[in-house]
Amino acid sequence: MATDAAGADHGAHEGARPTAPRAQPKTAAFFDLDKTIISTSSATAFSRPFLAGGLLTKRAVLRTAYAQFFYLVGAADANQTERLRRELSRMVAGWEVAQVSAIVEDTLHESIDAAVYAEAVALIDEHHAAGRDVVIVSASGGEVVRPIAALLGADHVIATRMGVADGRYTGEIDFYAYGPHKEVAIRELAARNGYDLEASYAYSDSITDAPMLGAVGNASAVNPDRALRRLAAQEGWEVLTFTRPVPLHALLRPGRPAALTAGLVLLGAALLAWRLVIRARRHG
């Protein structure tokens, strides 16, 4: 009987071949950092301790504060902020990486006062639960982005890279993770890891990240600026509002603080200038 049943079954499906289940495409969720995951800027966290440690002068701090004021009142143009970025990049040339690391380690808890949006944390967890990689994509320096990304459980980081030679910062920028450069880096990472970008997700607050959002099939504008809100309406992108920040230290897990402090080597002054460039271009 067993043989007959098997034979009958074979006859009913003669010529058919068993097919393997279709594999789901590998996907990722790409998140901007400032004003998307955290409710403030990651770029200025260590300006005060760098001043106390002698790396920055009061005059330099006043110049950056002056430039920040012009940004806030909408009077800073792209040329002004680009000149400031170059000036501050030159300013950090020669700083010892070890000294910066020591200052960061000593002042970590007082300096990292950024708050993480609870909605962003939940969204990251949802993407991980769905089997997607989470990638933090930020114009801030990798030295500050990587430790925050580690706390969030992100799988990869795309961030600005500062030049280093003989243990000192050169003042040069090896890679500036801004605007269209973000999209290029995302496509390169997708090619390496086999991500299907059409099935992937991206989140940002800024019109400067339009290329990044346009690179995926599922884009969302988070607390968007005016220009991005208009573009989201044109493109049919989802608009999300995050309103519940929680302290960053609430995400610390056992064994994580040492790794966090080791990685946080932030050039606060230079990164402040980069953020000024980005913000000025939003209003350009």
Coordinates of C-alpha atoms in Angstrom, one line a residue:
M1 CA 0.0 0.0 0.0
A2 CA 2.8 2.3 0.8
T3 CA 4.4 1.6 -2.5
D4 CA 1.1 2.1 -4.4
A5 CA 0.5 5.4 -2.6
A6 CA 4.0 6.6 -3.4
G7 CA 3.6 5.6 -7.0
A8 CA 0.2 7.3 -7.3
D9 CA 1.6 10.4 -5.9
H10 CA 4.5 10.3 -8.3
G11 CA 2.1 9.8 -11.2
A12 CA 0.0 12.8 -10.2
H13 CA 3.1 15.0 -10.2
E14 CA 5.0 13.5 -13.0
G15 CA 7.5 15.9 -14.5
A16 CA 7.3 18.3 -11.5
R17 CA 10.4 19.0 -9.5
P18 CA 10.6 20.1 -5.9
T19 CA 11.4 23.8 -5.5
A20 CA 13.4 25.4 -2.7
P21 CA 11.7 28.2 -0.7
R22 CA 12.4 31.5 -2.3
A23 CA 15.0 33.4 -0.2
Q24 CA 14.0 36.8 1.1
P25 CA 16.2 39.6 0.0
K26 CA 18.7 40.9 2.5
T27 CA 17.7 44.4 3.6
A28 CA 18.9 47.2 5.8
A29 CA 17.6 50.3 7.6
F30 CA 19.7 53.4 7.3
F31 CA 19.4 56.1 10.0
D32 CA 20.7 59.6 10.2
L33 CA 21.9 60.4 13.7
D34 CA 21.4 64.0 14.8
K35 CA 17.7 65.0 15.1
T36 CA 16.7 61.6 13.8
I37 CA 18.0 59.2 16.5
I38 CA 19.1 61.7 19.0
S39 CA 17.3 64.9 19.8
T40 CA 20.4 67.2 19.7
S41 CA 23.7 67.6 17.9
S42 CA 26.5 65.0 18.5
A43 CA 29.1 67.5 17.2
T44 CA 29.5 69.9 20.1
A45 CA 29.6 67.5 23.0
F46 CA 33.2 67.9 24.0
S47 CA 33.9 71.6 23.2
R48 CA 33.9 72.6 26.9
P49 CA 36.3 69.9 28.2
F50 CA 38.6 70.5 25.2
L51 CA 38.7 74.2 26.2
A52 CA 39.5 73.1 29.8
G53 CA 42.2 70.7 28.5
G54 CA 44.0 73.5 26.5
L55 CA 43.1 72.1 23.1
L56 CA 40.8 75.0 22.3
T57 CA 41.2 78.7 23.2
K58 CA 38.5 81.0 24.4
R59 CA 38.8 83.0 21.3
A60 CA 38.2 79.9 19.2
V61 CA 35.1 79.0 21.2
L62 CA 33.8 82.5 20.8
R63 CA 34.3 82.4 17.1
T64 CA 32.3 79.2 16.8
A65 CA 29.6 80.5 19.1
Y66 CA 29.5 83.6 16.9
A67 CA 29.1 81.5 13.8
Q68 CA 26.4 79.4 15.5
F69 CA 24.5 82.6 16.3
F70 CA 24.6 83.6 12.6
Y71 CA 23.2 80.2 11.7
L72 CA 20.4 80.5 14.3
V73 CA 19.3 83.8 12.9
G74 CA 19.6 82.6 9.3
A75 CA 22.5 84.9 8.4
A76 CA 25.2 82.3 7.8
D77 CA 25.7 81.4 4.1
A78 CA 27.5 78.4 2.7
N79 CA 30.7 80.3 2.0
Q80 CA 31.0 81.6 5.6
T81 CA 30.4 78.2 7.1
E82 CA 32.8 76.5 4.7
R83 CA 35.5 79.0 5.6
L84 CA 34.8 78.2 9.3
R85 CA 35.0 74.5 8.6
R86 CA 38.4 74.9 7.0
E87 CA 39.7 77.1 9.8
L88 CA 38.7 74.7 12.5
S89 CA 40.0 71.7 10.6
R90 CA 43.4 73.4 10.5
M91 CA 43.0 74.3 14.2
V92 CA 42.9 70.6 15.3
A93 CA 45.9 69.7 13.2
G94 CA 48.5 68.4 15.5
W95 CA 46.2 67.4 18.4
E96 CA 47.3 64.1 19.9
V97 CA 44.8 61.4 19.6
A98 CA 45.8 60.0 23.0
Q99 CA 45.2 63.4 24.7
V100 CA 41.8 63.7 23.1
S101 CA 41.0 60.2 24.2
A102 CA 42.0 60.9 27.8
I103 CA 39.8 64.1 27.9
V104 CA 36.9 62.2 26.5
E105 CA 37.2 59.3 29.0
D106 CA 37.5 61.7 31.9
T107 CA 34.5 63.8 30.9
L108 CA 32.3 61.3 29.2
H109 CA 29.3 61.4 31.4
E110 CA 29.2 65.1 31.7
S111 CA 29.7 65.6 28.0
I112 CA 27.4 63.1 26.4
D113 CA 24.1 64.6 27.4
A114 CA 22.4 63.8 24.2
A115 CA 19.0 62.2 24.4
V116 CA 17.9 59.4 22.3
Y117 CA 14.4 59.3 20.9
A118 CA 12.5 56.4 22.4
E119 CA 10.6 56.1 19.1
A120 CA 13.9 55.7 17.2
V121 CA 15.1 53.0 19.6
A122 CA 11.8 51.1 19.2
L123 CA 12.1 51.4 15.4
I124 CA 15.6 50.1 15.4
D125 CA 14.5 47.1 17.5
E126 CA 11.6 46.5 15.0
H127 CA 14.0 46.4 12.1
H128 CA 16.3 44.0 13.9
A129 CA 13.4 41.8 14.7
A130 CA 12.5 41.7 11.0
G131 CA 16.0 40.5 10.2
R132 CA 17.3 43.8 8.8
D133 CA 20.7 45.2 9.4
V134 CA 20.7 48.7 11.0
V135 CA 23.2 51.2 9.7
I136 CA 23.9 54.7 11.3
V137 CA 24.8 57.2 8.6
S138 CA 26.1 60.6 10.0
A139 CA 28.2 63.6 8.9
S140 CA 29.7 63.6 12.4
G141 CA 33.0 62.0 13.0
G142 CA 33.2 58.2 13.3
E143 CA 34.9 58.6 16.7
V144 CA 31.6 59.8 18.2
V145 CA 29.2 57.9 15.9
R146 CA 30.6 54.4 16.5
P147 CA 30.2 54.3 20.3
I148 CA 26.6 55.6 20.1
A149 CA 25.9 53.1 17.3
A150 CA 27.3 50.4 19.5
L151 CA 24.9 51.4 22.3
L152 CA 22.0 51.2 19.9
G153 CA 23.1 47.8 18.6
A154 CA 23.7 49.0 15.1
D155 CA 25.4 46.7 12.7
H156 CA 27.4 49.2 10.6
V157 CA 28.4 52.9 10.7
I158 CA 29.0 55.3 7.8
A159 CA 30.6 58.5 9.2
T160 CA 33.1 61.3 8.5
R161 CA 36.7 60.2 8.8
M162 CA 39.4 62.6 10.1
G163 CA 43.0 62.1 8.9
V164 CA 45.5 60.7 11.4
A165 CA 49.3 60.4 11.1
D166 CA 51.8 59.5 13.8
G167 CA 49.2 59.6 16.5
R168 CA 48.0 63.1 15.7
Y169 CA 45.2 64.6 13.7
T170 CA 46.3 66.1 10.4
G171 CA 43.4 68.5 10.0
E172 CA 42.5 66.8 6.8
I173 CA 39.2 65.1 6.1
D174 CA 39.6 61.7 4.5
F175 CA 35.9 61.2 3.9
Y176 CA 33.0 63.6 4.5
A177 CA 29.8 61.7 5.0
Y178 CA 27.5 64.5 3.8
G179 CA 24.8 64.8 1.2
P180 CA 25.4 62.8 -2.0
H181 CA 28.5 61.2 -0.3
K182 CA 26.1 59.4 2.0
E183 CA 24.3 57.9 -0.9
V184 CA 27.5 56.7 -2.5
A185 CA 28.7 55.1 0.7
I186 CA 25.3 53.4 1.2
R187 CA 25.4 51.9 -2.3
E188 CA 28.9 50.7 -1.8
L189 CA 27.9 49.0 1.5
A190 CA 24.8 47.5 -0.1
A191 CA 27.0 46.1 -2.9
R192 CA 29.4 44.5 -0.4
N193 CA 26.6 43.1 1.9
G194 CA 24.1 42.2 -0.8
Y195 CA 21.3 44.6 0.4
D196 CA 18.3 45.0 -1.8
L197 CA 18.0 48.8 -1.6
E198 CA 14.5 48.8 -3.1
A199 CA 13.3 46.7 -0.2
S200 CA 15.3 48.7 2.4
Y201 CA 14.5 51.7 4.6
A202 CA 16.0 55.1 5.4
Y203 CA 15.3 57.8 7.9
S204 CA 16.4 61.5 8.2
D205 CA 15.4 64.9 9.3
S206 CA 17.3 67.0 6.7
I207 CA 16.8 67.9 3.1
T208 CA 20.6 67.4 2.7
D209 CA 19.8 63.7 3.0
A210 CA 17.5 63.6 0.1
P211 CA 20.0 61.4 -1.9
M212 CA 20.1 58.9 0.9
L213 CA 16.4 58.8 1.3
G214 CA 16.0 58.4 -2.5
A215 CA 18.3 55.5 -2.6
V216 CA 15.9 53.1 -0.9
G217 CA 12.4 52.0 -1.6
N218 CA 11.0 52.9 1.8
A219 CA 12.0 56.4 2.9
S220 CA 10.7 58.3 6.0
A221 CA 11.2 61.9 7.0
V222 CA 11.7 62.2 10.8
N223 CA 10.8 65.6 12.3
P224 CA 11.7 67.1 8.9
D225 CA 12.8 70.6 8.1
R226 CA 10.6 72.6 5.8
A227 CA 12.3 71.6 2.5
L228 CA 12.3 67.9 3.4
R229 CA 8.7 68.0 4.4
R230 CA 7.8 69.5 1.0
L231 CA 9.9 66.8 -0.8
A232 CA 8.3 64.0 1.3
A233 CA 4.9 65.2 0.2
Q234 CA 6.0 65.2 -3.4
E235 CA 7.6 61.8 -3.2
G236 CA 4.9 60.2 -1.0
W237 CA 7.4 59.5 1.8
E238 CA 6.1 58.8 5.3
V239 CA 6.5 61.6 7.8
L240 CA 7.3 60.6 11.4
T241 CA 7.3 62.7 14.5
F242 CA 9.6 61.7 17.4
T243 CA 8.8 63.5 20.7
R244 CA 10.0 61.2 23.5
P245 CA 13.8 61.6 24.2
V246 CA 15.3 59.4 26.9
P247 CA 18.9 59.8 28.4
L248 CA 21.6 58.2 26.4
H249 CA 23.1 56.6 29.5
A250 CA 19.8 54.6 29.9
L251 CA 21.0 52.5 27.0
L252 CA 24.2 51.5 28.7
R253 CA 24.5 47.7 29.1
P254 CA 26.9 45.7 31.3
G255 CA 30.4 45.7 29.8
R256 CA 29.6 48.5 27.3
P257 CA 31.1 51.6 29.1
A258 CA 34.7 50.7 28.5
A259 CA 34.1 50.1 24.8
L260 CA 32.2 53.4 24.7
T261 CA 35.0 55.5 26.2
A262 CA 37.7 53.8 24.2
G263 CA 36.0 54.8 20.9
L264 CA 34.9 58.3 21.7
V265 CA 37.7 60.5 20.2
L266 CA 35.6 63.4 19.0
L267 CA 37.1 66.5 17.5
G268 CA 34.3 68.8 18.8
A269 CA 35.4 72.0 17.2
A270 CA 35.8 70.6 13.7
L271 CA 32.6 68.7 13.9
L272 CA 30.8 71.9 15.0
A273 CA 31.9 73.5 11.9
W274 CA 30.7 70.6 9.8
R275 CA 27.3 70.8 11.3
L276 CA 27.2 74.6 10.6
V277 CA 28.0 73.8 6.9
I278 CA 25.1 71.2 6.8
R279 CA 22.6 73.5 8.5
A280 CA 23.5 76.5 6.4
R281 CA 23.0 74.5 3.2
R282 CA 19.6 73.4 4.5
H283 CA 18.6 77.1 4.3
G284 CA 20.5 77.8 1.1

